[in-house]
Short mmCIF file of C-alpha atoms and ligand atoms in Angstrom, two decimals:
data_model
loop_
_atom_site.label_atom_id
_atom_site.label_comp_id
_atom_site.label_asym_id
_atom_site.label_seq_id
_atom_site.Cartn_x
_atom_site.Cartn_y
_atom_site.Cartn_z
CA MET A 5 22.94 35.47 39.21
CA GLN A 6 22.29 33.53 36.04
CA SER A 7 20.12 35.14 33.40
CA THR A 8 17.98 33.38 30.84
CA ASP A 9 18.76 36.24 28.43
CA TRP A 10 22.48 35.55 28.33
CA LYS A 11 24.04 35.13 24.95
CA LEU A 12 25.91 31.91 24.16
CA GLU A 13 29.29 33.58 24.75
CA THR A 14 28.30 34.58 28.27
CA ILE A 15 26.89 31.13 29.02
CA ALA A 16 30.12 29.55 27.75
CA VAL A 17 32.14 31.60 30.24
CA GLN A 18 29.80 31.95 33.22
CA GLY A 19 26.86 29.61 32.65
CA ALA A 20 25.58 27.31 35.41
CA TYR A 21 28.14 27.60 38.22
CA THR A 22 27.59 30.58 40.52
CA PRO A 23 29.66 30.64 43.70
CA ALA A 24 28.00 31.73 46.92
CA ASP A 25 29.79 34.20 49.19
CA GLY A 26 33.35 33.04 49.80
CA GLU A 27 33.11 29.93 47.64
CA PRO A 28 35.65 29.04 44.91
CA ARG A 29 35.40 31.22 41.80
CA ILE A 30 36.21 28.20 39.61
CA VAL A 31 34.00 25.08 39.44
CA PRO A 32 35.47 22.81 42.15
CA LEU A 33 36.82 19.45 41.08
CA VAL A 34 34.97 16.99 43.30
CA GLN A 35 37.18 13.94 42.91
CA SER A 36 35.00 11.72 45.07
CA THR A 37 33.12 8.52 44.34
CA THR A 38 30.71 9.03 47.18
CA TYR A 39 28.90 11.44 49.53
CA ALA A 40 28.28 11.35 53.27
CA TYR A 41 24.80 11.43 54.87
CA GLU A 42 23.56 11.83 58.44
CA SER A 43 20.75 9.26 58.28
CA ALA A 44 19.90 6.02 56.50
CA LYS A 45 16.55 7.55 55.57
CA GLY A 46 18.34 10.30 53.65
CA ILE A 47 20.09 7.77 51.46
CA ALA A 48 16.97 5.60 51.05
CA ASP A 49 15.08 8.63 49.74
CA LEU A 50 17.83 9.20 47.18
CA PHE A 51 17.55 5.58 46.03
CA ASP A 52 13.80 5.96 45.65
CA LEU A 53 14.29 9.22 43.70
CA LYS A 54 12.23 11.02 46.36
CA ALA A 55 15.02 13.45 47.11
CA ALA A 56 17.61 15.09 44.85
CA GLY A 57 21.25 14.84 45.83
CA HIS A 58 24.44 13.03 45.02
CA MET A 59 24.89 9.53 46.41
CA TYR A 60 27.37 7.81 44.15
CA THR A 61 29.35 9.17 41.20
CA ARG A 62 27.98 6.51 38.82
CA ILE A 63 24.64 8.36 39.14
CA SER A 64 25.82 11.95 39.59
CA ASN A 65 28.72 14.10 40.73
CA PRO A 66 28.85 17.86 41.46
CA THR A 67 31.60 18.65 38.91
CA VAL A 68 29.97 16.55 36.21
CA ALA A 69 26.66 18.24 37.08
CA GLU A 70 28.16 21.68 36.42
CA PHE A 71 29.33 20.57 32.98
CA GLU A 72 25.90 19.07 32.27
CA ALA A 73 24.15 22.24 33.40
CA LYS A 74 26.28 24.48 31.21
CA MET A 75 25.80 22.23 28.17
CA THR A 76 22.05 22.22 28.84
CA MET A 77 22.07 26.02 28.75
CA LEU A 78 24.24 26.18 25.64
CA GLU A 79 21.96 23.82 23.72
CA GLY A 80 18.77 25.24 25.22
CA GLY A 81 17.47 21.97 26.68
CA VAL A 82 15.92 20.78 29.95
CA GLY A 83 18.68 18.44 31.10
CA ALA A 84 21.78 16.50 30.16
CA LEU A 85 23.64 13.31 30.96
CA ALA A 86 27.41 13.26 30.55
CA CYS A 87 29.02 9.95 29.57
CA SER A 88 32.51 8.49 29.38
CA SER A 89 32.80 9.08 25.61
CA GLY A 90 30.81 10.18 22.61
CA GLN A 91 30.20 6.54 21.72
CA ALA A 92 28.77 5.88 25.20
CA ALA A 93 26.49 8.92 24.85
CA ILE A 94 25.19 7.75 21.47
CA THR A 95 24.69 4.20 22.75
CA TYR A 96 22.67 5.42 25.75
CA ALA A 97 20.69 7.90 23.67
CA LEU A 98 19.53 4.99 21.51
CA LEU A 99 19.18 2.25 24.16
CA ASN A 100 17.06 4.62 26.24
CA ILE A 101 14.22 4.19 23.71
CA CYS A 102 15.16 1.13 21.59
CA ARG A 103 14.97 -2.50 22.56
CA THR A 104 15.18 -5.90 20.82
CA GLY A 105 12.95 -6.02 17.76
CA GLN A 106 13.05 -2.29 17.21
CA HIS A 107 14.59 -0.20 14.49
CA ILE A 108 16.46 3.03 13.80
CA VAL A 109 16.70 5.10 10.62
CA ALA A 110 20.04 6.90 10.29
CA ALA A 111 21.67 9.17 7.76
CA GLN A 112 24.53 7.22 6.19
CA ALA A 113 27.11 10.04 6.43
CA LEU A 114 28.27 9.08 9.91
CA TYR A 115 31.32 8.85 12.11
CA GLY A 116 32.89 5.38 11.67
CA GLY A 117 32.29 4.35 15.29
CA THR A 118 28.62 5.24 15.08
CA PHE A 119 28.28 3.38 11.80
CA ASN A 120 29.78 0.26 13.41
CA LEU A 121 27.50 0.63 16.43
CA LEU A 122 24.42 0.82 14.22
CA SER A 123 25.45 -1.73 11.59
CA GLN A 124 27.23 -4.34 13.75
CA THR A 125 26.85 -4.03 17.51
CA LEU A 126 23.22 -2.97 18.03
CA PRO A 127 21.99 -5.67 15.60
CA LYS A 128 23.52 -8.23 18.00
CA LEU A 129 21.04 -6.90 20.57
CA GLY A 130 18.24 -7.18 18.02
CA ILE A 131 18.13 -3.48 17.18
CA THR A 132 18.47 -2.91 13.46
CA CYS A 133 19.12 0.18 11.38
CA THR A 134 18.31 1.35 7.88
CA PHE A 135 20.77 3.88 6.46
CA VAL A 136 19.47 6.60 4.17
CA ASP A 137 21.09 9.15 1.89
CA GLN A 138 20.40 12.37 3.75
CA HIS A 139 20.23 14.37 0.52
CA ALA A 140 17.46 12.09 -0.84
CA PRO A 141 13.93 13.50 -1.16
CA ALA A 142 11.86 13.48 2.05
CA ALA A 143 9.47 10.80 0.76
CA GLU A 144 12.37 8.40 0.13
CA ILE A 145 13.73 8.90 3.64
CA ALA A 146 10.28 8.63 5.22
CA ALA A 147 9.75 5.34 3.38
CA ALA A 148 12.55 3.78 5.45
CA ILE A 149 10.53 4.30 8.64
CA GLN A 150 8.72 1.18 9.87
CA ASP A 151 6.15 0.60 12.61
CA ASN A 152 8.95 -0.46 14.95
CA THR A 153 11.21 2.53 14.16
CA ARG A 154 11.99 4.42 17.34
CA CYS A 155 14.11 7.36 16.15
CA LEU A 156 15.75 9.19 13.30
CA PHE A 157 19.49 9.77 13.76
CA ALA A 158 21.86 12.08 11.91
CA GLU A 159 24.96 14.25 12.33
CA SER A 160 24.49 18.01 11.98
CA LEU A 161 27.85 18.28 10.21
CA SER A 162 29.08 14.82 9.37
CA ASN A 163 32.46 13.34 10.23
CA PRO A 164 34.40 13.14 7.97
CA GLY A 165 32.18 13.93 4.96
CA THR A 166 31.16 17.45 6.18
CA GLU A 167 27.59 16.89 4.95
CA VAL A 168 25.24 19.47 6.50
CA LEU A 169 21.93 18.16 7.78
CA ASP A 170 18.74 19.59 6.32
CA PHE A 171 17.04 20.03 9.68
CA ASP A 172 13.75 21.14 8.16
CA LYS A 173 13.45 17.94 6.15
CA PHE A 174 14.57 15.61 8.93
CA SER A 175 12.53 17.21 11.71
CA THR A 176 9.39 17.15 9.57
CA ILE A 177 9.87 13.46 8.77
CA ALA A 178 10.42 12.66 12.45
CA ARG A 179 7.45 14.71 13.61
CA GLU A 180 5.11 13.07 11.10
CA ALA A 181 6.30 9.61 12.20
CA LYS A 182 5.93 10.59 15.89
CA ILE A 183 9.52 9.61 16.62
CA PRO A 184 12.33 11.80 17.98
CA LEU A 185 15.10 13.27 15.84
CA ILE A 186 18.43 12.60 17.54
CA VAL A 187 21.27 14.77 16.25
CA ASP A 188 25.00 14.33 16.80
CA ASN A 189 26.13 17.97 17.03
CA THR A 190 29.82 17.24 17.69
CA PHE A 191 31.40 19.25 14.88
CA PRO A 192 29.38 22.48 14.99
CA THR A 193 29.05 22.55 18.81
CA PRO A 194 26.22 24.72 20.16
CA HIS A 195 28.18 27.80 19.18
CA LEU A 196 27.75 27.14 15.45
CA CYS A 197 24.47 25.24 15.53
CA ARG A 198 21.68 24.74 18.06
CA PRO A 199 19.71 21.75 16.74
CA PHE A 200 16.74 22.32 19.08
CA GLU A 201 16.03 25.59 17.26
CA PHE A 202 15.61 23.56 14.07
CA GLY A 203 13.35 20.83 15.44
CA ALA A 204 15.74 18.24 16.85
CA ASP A 205 14.51 16.51 20.01
CA ILE A 206 17.70 15.06 21.47
CA VAL A 207 21.29 16.20 20.92
CA VAL A 208 24.40 14.10 21.51
CA HIS A 209 28.04 15.16 21.46
CA SER A 210 31.46 13.70 21.60
CA SER A 211 32.87 16.31 23.99
CA SER A 212 36.31 14.80 23.23
CA LYS A 213 36.38 17.15 20.24
CA TYR A 214 35.80 20.92 20.20
CA ILE A 215 34.04 21.06 23.56
CA ASP A 216 37.13 19.95 25.44
CA GLY A 217 39.02 21.52 22.56
CA HIS A 218 42.53 20.59 23.64
CA ALA A 219 42.54 16.80 23.20
CA THR A 220 42.83 16.14 26.93
CA SER A 221 39.63 14.26 27.81
CA LEU A 222 37.32 11.71 26.31
CA GLY A 223 33.71 12.48 27.02
CA GLY A 224 30.21 12.52 25.64
CA ILE A 225 26.92 14.13 26.54
CA ILE A 226 23.22 13.73 25.78
CA ILE A 227 20.99 16.82 25.99
CA ASP A 228 17.19 16.62 26.04
CA SER A 229 15.09 19.40 24.51
CA GLY A 230 12.18 18.36 26.74
CA ARG A 231 9.84 18.89 23.83
CA PHE A 232 9.19 15.40 22.51
CA ASP A 233 5.84 13.87 23.50
CA TRP A 234 6.81 10.46 24.90
CA THR A 235 3.19 9.76 25.82
CA ASN A 236 2.14 9.28 22.18
CA GLY A 237 1.80 5.51 22.71
CA LYS A 238 5.07 4.46 21.08
CA PHE A 239 7.35 4.65 24.13
CA PRO A 240 6.04 2.39 26.93
CA GLU A 241 9.51 2.24 28.53
CA ILE A 242 9.07 5.91 29.40
CA THR A 243 5.36 5.93 30.28
CA GLU A 244 4.83 2.49 31.86
CA PRO A 245 5.88 1.57 35.44
CA ASP A 246 9.57 0.67 35.92
CA PRO A 247 9.81 -2.26 38.38
CA SER A 248 13.38 -1.22 39.24
CA TYR A 249 11.90 1.92 40.88
CA HIS A 250 8.86 0.37 42.59
CA GLY A 251 6.69 0.96 39.53
CA LEU A 252 7.59 4.59 38.83
CA SER A 253 6.51 6.02 35.46
CA TYR A 254 9.19 8.36 34.13
CA SER A 255 6.80 10.51 32.16
CA GLU A 256 4.49 10.93 35.14
CA ALA A 257 7.24 11.56 37.67
CA PHE A 258 9.61 13.68 35.61
CA LYS A 259 7.32 15.25 32.99
CA GLU A 260 9.35 16.94 30.23
CA SER A 261 12.63 15.61 31.70
CA ALA A 262 11.47 11.97 31.53
CA TYR A 263 13.87 10.89 28.77
CA ILE A 264 17.04 12.35 30.22
CA LEU A 265 16.31 11.33 33.82
CA LYS A 266 15.50 7.79 32.72
CA ALA A 267 18.86 7.67 30.93
CA ARG A 268 20.57 8.66 34.18
CA VAL A 269 18.72 6.66 36.79
CA GLN A 270 18.35 3.54 34.66
CA LEU A 271 21.09 3.31 32.02
CA SER A 272 23.86 5.12 33.85
CA ARG A 273 22.96 3.24 37.04
CA ASP A 274 23.03 -0.15 35.31
CA MET A 275 25.71 0.30 32.65
CA GLY A 276 27.94 2.88 34.29
CA ALA A 277 29.75 4.60 31.41
CA VAL A 278 30.03 7.85 33.37
CA LEU A 279 32.18 10.88 32.69
CA ALA A 280 35.06 11.12 35.16
CA PRO A 281 34.94 14.28 37.32
CA MET A 282 38.42 15.30 36.12
CA ASN A 283 37.31 15.03 32.49
CA ALA A 284 34.16 17.00 33.26
CA TRP A 285 36.29 19.68 34.88
CA LEU A 286 38.60 19.92 31.86
CA SER A 287 35.70 19.87 29.40
CA ASN A 288 33.99 22.62 31.35
CA LEU A 289 37.18 24.67 31.23
CA GLY A 290 37.29 24.11 27.47
CA LEU A 291 33.78 25.52 27.15
CA GLU A 292 34.96 28.88 28.48
CA THR A 293 36.69 29.61 25.16
CA LEU A 294 34.40 27.59 22.87
CA HIS A 295 33.00 30.63 21.05
CA LEU A 296 36.42 32.14 20.35
CA ARG A 297 37.87 28.85 19.22
CA MET A 298 34.98 27.91 16.92
CA GLU A 299 35.19 31.27 15.15
CA ARG A 300 38.95 30.96 14.59
CA HIS A 301 38.71 27.28 13.58
CA SER A 302 36.08 28.23 10.99
CA GLU A 303 38.07 31.21 9.74
CA ASN A 304 41.35 29.26 9.44
CA ALA A 305 39.64 26.34 7.71
CA THR A 306 37.97 28.65 5.21
CA ARG A 307 41.33 30.24 4.39
CA LEU A 308 43.03 26.84 4.03
CA ALA A 309 40.18 25.46 1.90
CA GLU A 310 40.39 28.45 -0.43
CA TRP A 311 44.16 28.07 -0.70
CA LEU A 312 43.90 24.33 -1.43
CA ALA A 313 41.13 24.89 -4.00
CA ALA A 314 43.40 27.27 -5.91
CA ASP A 315 46.42 24.93 -5.93
CA SER A 316 47.04 22.78 -9.00
CA ARG A 317 48.59 19.97 -6.89
CA VAL A 318 45.20 19.47 -5.24
CA GLN A 319 42.53 17.40 -6.97
CA TRP A 320 39.51 18.42 -4.94
CA VAL A 321 38.53 20.12 -1.67
CA LYS A 322 35.33 19.62 0.29
CA TYR A 323 34.34 22.20 2.88
CA PRO A 324 30.87 23.67 3.40
CA GLY A 325 32.45 27.10 3.91
CA LEU A 326 33.41 27.19 0.21
CA GLU A 327 30.79 28.86 -1.96
CA THR A 328 31.15 26.13 -4.56
CA ASP A 329 30.51 23.34 -2.03
CA LYS A 330 27.32 21.32 -2.44
CA ASN A 331 26.52 21.84 1.26
CA HIS A 332 27.13 25.60 1.22
CA ALA A 333 23.46 26.61 1.03
CA LEU A 334 22.52 24.24 3.88
CA ALA A 335 25.46 25.55 5.91
CA GLN A 336 24.23 29.11 5.43
CA ARG A 337 20.79 28.12 6.64
CA PHE A 338 21.73 26.05 9.65
CA LEU A 339 25.31 26.86 10.71
CA LYS A 340 26.90 30.05 12.01
CA GLY A 341 30.32 28.81 10.87
CA THR A 342 31.58 25.63 9.30
CA SER A 343 34.14 24.41 11.89
CA GLY A 344 37.77 23.49 11.33
CA VAL A 345 37.20 20.21 9.53
CA LEU A 346 37.72 19.88 5.78
CA THR A 347 38.64 17.06 3.45
CA PHE A 348 40.65 17.03 0.27
CA GLY A 349 42.44 14.77 -2.19
CA VAL A 350 45.81 15.48 -3.78
CA GLN A 351 46.59 14.93 -7.47
CA GLY A 352 48.22 11.51 -7.77
CA GLY A 353 45.74 9.75 -5.44
CA ALA A 354 46.25 7.80 -2.24
CA ALA A 355 50.01 7.19 -2.66
CA THR A 356 50.84 10.87 -3.13
CA GLY A 357 48.42 11.66 -0.31
CA GLU A 358 50.31 9.35 2.01
CA ARG A 359 53.62 11.04 1.13
CA PHE A 360 51.93 14.41 1.75
CA MET A 361 50.79 13.36 5.22
CA ASN A 362 54.20 11.93 6.08
CA SER A 363 55.85 15.21 4.98
CA LEU A 364 53.84 17.54 7.22
CA LYS A 365 55.81 19.15 10.03
CA LEU A 366 53.48 21.50 11.93
CA ALA A 367 50.39 19.33 11.39
CA LYS A 368 50.56 15.84 12.83
CA LEU A 369 48.97 12.57 11.83
CA VAL A 370 46.70 11.74 14.75
CA VAL A 371 43.55 9.73 15.38
CA HIS A 372 41.68 12.74 16.58
CA VAL A 373 39.96 15.78 15.21
CA ALA A 374 38.70 19.12 16.42
CA ASP A 375 41.29 20.37 18.84
CA ALA A 376 43.65 23.35 18.99
CA ARG A 377 46.43 21.71 16.95
CA THR A 378 46.19 21.20 13.20
CA SER A 379 46.10 17.50 12.41
CA VAL A 380 45.38 15.16 9.53
CA LEU A 381 44.03 11.64 9.27
CA HIS A 382 43.39 9.16 6.48
CA PRO A 383 39.91 7.71 7.21
CA ALA A 384 40.09 4.85 4.70
CA SER A 385 43.04 3.27 6.52
CA MET A 386 42.18 4.53 10.02
CA THR A 387 38.77 5.54 11.48
CA HIS A 388 36.74 3.92 8.68
CA ARG A 389 39.06 0.94 8.19
CA GLN A 390 36.46 -1.63 9.34
CA LEU A 391 34.01 -0.57 6.65
CA ASN A 392 34.06 -2.29 3.28
CA ALA A 393 34.67 -0.29 0.09
CA GLU A 394 30.96 0.28 -0.56
CA GLN A 395 30.26 1.31 3.04
CA GLN A 396 33.22 3.70 2.89
CA VAL A 397 31.78 5.37 -0.19
CA GLN A 398 28.38 5.64 1.55
CA ALA A 399 30.06 7.26 4.56
CA GLY A 400 31.73 9.70 2.17
CA VAL A 401 35.21 8.19 2.47
CA SER A 402 37.11 7.79 -0.81
CA PRO A 403 40.56 6.10 -0.84
CA GLU A 404 42.46 9.36 -1.38
CA LEU A 405 40.46 11.44 1.11
CA ILE A 406 42.55 13.27 3.70
CA ARG A 407 40.69 14.74 6.64
CA VAL A 408 42.19 17.94 7.98
CA SER A 409 41.36 19.37 11.37
CA VAL A 410 42.46 22.97 11.09
CA GLY A 411 43.75 24.25 14.41
CA LEU A 412 44.32 27.59 16.02
CA GLU A 413 47.88 28.25 14.83
CA HIS A 414 48.44 31.26 12.56
CA ILE A 415 46.96 30.48 9.16
CA ASP A 416 50.16 31.53 7.35
CA ASP A 417 52.13 28.85 9.20
CA ILE A 418 49.49 26.21 8.46
CA ILE A 419 49.48 27.06 4.76
CA ALA A 420 53.31 27.10 4.64
CA ASP A 421 53.34 23.60 6.13
CA PHE A 422 50.81 22.28 3.61
CA ASP A 423 52.75 23.95 0.80
CA GLN A 424 56.08 22.32 1.69
CA ALA A 425 54.42 18.92 2.24
CA LEU A 426 52.69 19.08 -1.18
CA THR A 427 56.05 19.90 -2.76
CA ALA A 428 57.74 17.03 -0.92
CA ALA A 429 54.94 14.61 -1.87
CA ASN A 430 55.32 15.44 -5.56
CA GLN A 431 59.10 15.10 -5.49
CA GLY A 432 58.96 11.70 -3.78
C1 LIG B 27 34.50 11.36 17.68
C2 LIG B 27 33.09 11.30 17.34
C3 LIG B 27 32.24 10.40 18.00
C4 LIG B 27 32.75 9.44 19.04
O1 LIG B 27 33.16 10.13 20.18
P1 LIG B 27 34.22 9.52 21.22
O2 LIG B 27 34.27 10.58 22.26
O3 LIG B 27 35.51 9.34 20.47
O4 LIG B 27 33.67 8.23 21.69
C5 LIG B 27 30.90 10.41 17.65
N1 LIG B 27 30.43 11.25 16.72
C6 LIG B 27 31.22 12.13 16.07
C7 LIG B 27 30.63 13.03 15.04
C8 LIG B 27 32.58 12.18 16.35
O5 LIG B 27 33.36 13.05 15.70
#
């Protein structure tokens, strides 16, 4: 039996899936595109949304549904939609309520892919975005909101800048403007931060990161708090009849789940960026150790950050777990731990930094972050390469910045590797 009183750790291990007598103990991997029915009427009712059930894996799948259900419990929402990647999840989360001629306000400390989506790709569909400095006073951020603004978007702990979102400020601005606050909670995961507790309305994740946790599966997920009032007059796509379902109104038919069910039965149906069952299965397995991993990632990163900060070969270190960090107070308010991601710059700038990265042995240079293995990446020449110099600075990416994803190896071995690579970089 599932209990609504379960702590996050228990949900991570046993949430959602409960086998009946004699059924598999582990969530079954249903590697099937389709489902068999006895009568044509049964399938017609599914198409008309009159009955619940799986009909085609582009709309839903039992294994994906288990992952969605567990993530819904972990975040404390009313429903979720898993997608093929974090980028797909963010795209759907926005397209579900934004159309041509409408506008988004986003914090500028963003993942490079999201910045490109908002600054380049969505404008081609007529959806524009104003980027704001998330540390600016509330009035300045609120001033960016226009009549056609449909949401406020920010990362709870930004990639790669590790800026911590002031949820109180952002949720107040969104509430006053009667628009939802959409938060990308990829880095903290629900174990370190539950955005709905701080006033967010919609949460998105790249589950390719800590949720999967082992760098096996791309995936993304949208979770709906069920608390935003879509009937406030600003969101006709949710309240007005949808001709593609014989004039159904999502808010009337699905009440507090209107947003997330619309995303499934409209966007997933028509655009199809669904999470593969195998990836859902692996991501769900990853969740079983999420709490243990996030605590060790945070602990190891704090130790490495402290070690780097004390080393004369290092120019600067940025990690909200450090007491001297400008985000430390926000992290203490909103995060239970600061994850395994930190950034730093070595003395000698980008050239020495490159030699440092090339000299690492245990840590590898990879285009990924937030998995069990320690890795490094140089955003200016990799993930944020498409941004110009000014945009890079806005996203918190300086030329010498090295992003470290501190893994689950023993901290002594990680520090020894960084030590020898710093020595090698300074000899070269
Ligand atoms: C990686 C990442 C994304 C994109 O996710 P993909 O699964 O790679 O598409 C979005 N937001 C953040 C914060 C990320 O770290």
